[in-house]
Amino acid sequence: MDTVLKIDNLTKQYGRITAVKNLSLEVKRGNVFGILGPNGSGKTTTLGILLDVINKTSGSFSWFGQPPGKGVRKKIGAILETPIFYPYLSATKNLEIVAEIKGAPKENIDQVLKKVELYERRFDKFRTYSLGMKQRLSIASALLCDPEVMILDEPTNGLDPQGIAEIRELIKQIAKEGKTIILASHLLDEVQKVCTHFCVLKRGTLLYSGSVDEVNKGVESVEVMSDTP
Ligand code: ATP
């Protein structure tokens, strides 16, 4: 199985705080890979480094066997936080703007709106959308360039149960279509429901990495996570 992402000994210091400590990981093509950890465990910092928006302190990583760079970045769609869409514009218009900025083909817009089940509501203003619909539009915008990898940072945060179920279903659907997914979450339940593989981080340190089928081993690590920081 091809390696999509390899991280070797990655460390990030913010002054005296070590947000990520000697992290090594491998994500294979087709994995839905969960990065599980409580608040402050280094999930967002790790994703930021992988997307070149945060500088690492030491260590290395490669995407598709290549060093990070522009050629590689095009293959990765990411949602780090809810992107700012224009509230008084429709979903279609908002995605046209995103497509313009990213250089993505506008012909993809209807297709991605169908994929996230917003096609029927495509001419409604963004401000009329529920939180779940807004998050699905974010996923649509990340899909516009037809990336090989999707990075999702806590995509179900703040959503109601229906919104959570819809996003999880959508993630599984996207994975089925052959994309590799990296999903940060603080919910073991989410990782168990959605992911094929996962790792557990605690205060920047890797506690466990393996397949979800071996989750019981992971649960032991998660119990360790419940210590107060
Ligand atoms: P959350 O779910 O709350 O976002 P996380 O697992 O994503 O948590 P990070 O946001 O990566 O964790 O934070 C890891 C550690 O690094 C925390 O102790 C946090 O306070 C610290 N940290 C993150 N960003 C900065 C920053 N810009 N400057 C200083 N410290 C930071």
XYZ file of C-alpha atoms and ligand atoms in Angstrom:
260
model
C 0.000 0.000 0.000
C 1.410 3.429 -0.939
C 2.536 5.780 1.755
C 0.752 9.127 1.476
C 2.280 10.804 4.515
C 5.381 10.009 6.534
C 6.307 12.018 9.606
C 9.699 11.524 11.246
C 10.574 12.854 14.666
C 8.543 16.015 14.299
C 8.824 18.534 17.124
C 7.248 21.939 17.625
C 8.195 24.284 20.445
C 6.266 27.437 21.227
C 8.837 29.009 23.526
C 8.957 26.654 26.498
C 5.816 24.736 25.464
C 6.426 21.565 23.478
C 3.246 21.246 21.409
C 4.493 18.251 19.391
C 7.271 15.988 20.615
C 9.280 13.593 18.401
C 6.190 12.524 16.481
C 6.597 9.774 13.883
C 3.632 8.488 11.887
C 2.746 6.921 8.575
C -0.543 7.274 6.700
C -1.243 4.938 3.779
C -3.373 5.593 0.721
C -7.066 5.020 1.427
C -6.702 5.282 5.211
C -9.162 7.323 7.199
C -6.597 8.269 9.792
C -7.725 9.753 13.101
C -5.524 11.969 15.242
C -7.170 11.584 18.615
C -6.358 13.678 21.654
C -7.834 16.088 24.181
C -7.590 19.872 23.918
C -3.992 21.013 23.802
C -2.576 17.640 22.747
C -1.041 19.070 19.568
C -3.526 18.023 16.893
C -4.000 21.441 15.281
C -0.300 22.223 15.503
C 0.534 18.953 13.735
C -1.994 19.621 10.964
C -0.745 23.215 10.612
C 2.824 21.973 10.128
C 1.709 19.391 7.575
C -0.028 22.170 5.638
C 2.956 24.525 5.855
C 1.067 27.171 7.801
C 3.071 26.537 10.998
C 6.868 26.182 11.050
C 8.234 23.041 12.656
C 11.084 23.222 15.159
C 12.734 19.970 14.049
C 12.063 16.673 12.337
C 10.677 16.102 8.860
C 7.694 14.920 6.879
C 6.978 13.989 3.304
C 3.789 13.810 1.235
C 3.697 11.146 -1.492
C 7.411 10.592 -0.899
C 8.173 14.229 -1.760
C 9.230 17.102 0.460
C 6.481 19.643 1.202
C 5.932 22.237 -1.490
C 3.470 23.763 -3.869
C 3.134 20.708 -6.135
C 2.152 18.605 -3.176
C -0.147 21.173 -1.581
C -2.518 21.011 -4.567
C -3.215 17.372 -3.754
C -4.458 18.232 -0.262
C -7.839 19.705 0.645
C -8.108 21.026 4.181
C -10.564 22.417 6.653
C -8.758 23.777 9.667
C -11.600 25.999 10.791
C -14.921 27.059 9.274
C -13.855 29.199 6.338
C -15.410 32.599 6.023
C -18.061 32.515 3.336
C -20.016 35.587 2.315
C -23.277 35.448 4.318
C -25.411 37.253 1.734
C -24.207 35.202 -1.236
C -25.501 31.784 -2.275
C -23.529 28.555 -1.898
C -22.931 28.520 -5.654
C -21.632 32.099 -5.690
C -19.408 31.451 -2.664
C -17.910 28.394 -4.342
C -17.376 30.360 -7.557
C -15.252 32.768 -5.539
C -13.328 29.911 -3.903
C -12.801 28.279 -7.320
C -11.467 31.582 -8.672
C -9.003 31.909 -5.777
C -7.848 28.283 -5.910
C -7.793 28.024 -9.682
C -10.283 25.147 -9.530
C -12.564 24.395 -12.493
C -15.997 25.996 -11.996
C -17.534 22.923 -13.653
C -16.778 21.061 -10.407
C -19.103 23.262 -8.364
C -22.416 21.501 -9.052
C -20.774 18.124 -8.630
C -19.331 18.931 -5.177
C -22.609 20.531 -4.091
C -24.377 17.308 -5.010
C -21.782 15.290 -3.119
C -22.381 17.235 0.110
C -26.158 17.247 -0.502
C -26.502 20.999 -0.824
C -27.396 21.080 -4.507
C -31.100 21.676 -3.842
C -30.209 24.609 -1.598
C -27.428 25.981 -3.813
C -29.110 29.313 -4.529
C -29.952 30.008 -0.866
C -27.875 32.569 0.968
C -25.107 31.143 3.158
C -26.550 32.905 6.219
C -29.711 30.790 6.037
C -27.731 27.537 6.369
C -27.603 25.457 9.566
C -24.174 24.867 11.144
C -24.095 21.386 9.632
C -24.843 22.771 6.173
C -22.116 25.396 6.619
C -19.661 22.663 7.512
C -20.746 20.616 4.480
C -20.143 23.678 2.301
C -16.635 23.897 3.794
C -16.057 20.297 2.802
C -17.406 21.090 -0.679
C -14.929 23.950 -1.002
C -12.062 21.653 0.039
C -13.216 19.130 -2.589
C -13.238 21.670 -5.430
C -9.704 20.850 -6.566
C -10.431 17.108 -6.349
C -7.634 16.554 -3.794
C -6.139 13.137 -3.058
C -6.065 13.839 0.666
C -8.580 15.625 2.890
C -7.472 17.062 6.224
C -10.322 17.769 8.609
C -9.760 19.378 12.010
C -12.630 18.526 14.362
C -15.265 18.741 11.591
C -18.218 17.858 13.845
C -17.434 20.352 16.610
C -20.484 22.307 17.728
C -22.952 20.431 15.504
C -26.248 18.896 16.632
C -26.620 15.077 16.497
C -28.137 15.140 13.008
C -25.387 17.418 11.707
C -22.756 15.159 13.285
C -24.267 12.035 11.701
C -24.425 13.740 8.277
C -20.789 14.883 8.395
C -19.598 11.442 9.518
C -21.557 9.796 6.712
C -20.101 12.265 4.227
C -16.551 11.555 5.411
C -17.127 7.817 4.942
C -18.570 8.479 1.488
C -15.554 10.577 0.466
C -13.231 7.844 1.740
C -15.148 5.232 -0.271
C -14.437 7.246 -3.394
C -10.744 6.629 -2.803
C -9.539 9.712 -0.951
C -7.203 9.474 2.014
C -8.550 11.325 5.037
C -6.778 12.703 8.086
C -9.214 13.634 10.807
C -8.392 15.337 14.104
C -10.864 14.634 16.871
C -11.125 14.566 20.641
C -13.844 11.888 20.489
C -12.876 8.233 20.627
C -16.399 7.371 19.534
C -15.998 9.467 16.371
C -12.684 7.840 15.522
C -14.166 4.379 16.071
C -17.146 5.165 13.842
C -15.321 6.864 10.994
C -11.634 5.888 10.921
C -9.723 2.849 9.735
C -6.552 3.819 11.608
C -5.700 6.281 14.331
C -3.109 7.594 16.703
C -3.485 8.974 20.202
C -1.651 12.134 21.240
C -1.245 13.400 24.761
C 0.557 16.673 25.383
C 2.284 16.354 22.019
C 3.507 12.808 22.606
C 2.355 9.791 20.617
C 0.780 7.197 22.902
C -0.564 4.794 20.329
C -0.813 4.277 16.600
C -2.575 1.434 14.845
C -5.742 0.217 13.232
C -9.176 0.868 14.682
C -9.657 -2.902 14.863
C -7.011 -2.885 17.556
C -8.956 -0.176 19.345
C -8.944 -1.892 22.687
C -5.230 -1.281 22.951
C -5.985 2.346 22.111
C -8.632 2.547 24.800
C -5.956 1.818 27.386
C -4.069 4.825 26.044
C -7.200 6.929 26.068
C -7.664 6.139 29.727
C -4.212 7.586 30.267
C -5.432 10.693 28.410
C -8.126 11.348 30.948
C -5.485 12.411 33.518
C -5.821 16.095 34.242
C -3.099 17.956 32.344
P -7.501 22.020 20.518
O -8.413 20.884 20.259
O -7.840 22.798 21.761
O -7.247 22.899 19.312
P -5.026 20.669 19.950
O -4.897 19.236 20.307
O -5.328 21.000 18.545
O -6.091 21.353 20.911
P -2.895 22.568 19.786
O -3.838 23.679 19.471
O -2.010 22.068 18.713
O -3.672 21.332 20.418
O -2.009 23.044 21.027
C -0.925 22.268 21.572
C -0.221 23.076 22.653
O 0.439 24.179 22.044
C -1.158 23.679 23.694
O -0.488 23.653 24.930
C -1.370 25.092 23.206
O -1.634 25.946 24.292
C -0.009 25.402 22.594
N -0.097 26.373 21.489
C -0.792 26.226 20.341
N -0.613 27.293 19.528
C 0.220 28.133 20.197
C 0.790 29.417 19.890
N 0.557 30.036 18.713
N 1.612 29.983 20.800
C 1.875 29.358 21.969
N 1.383 28.144 22.319
C 0.560 27.540 21.453
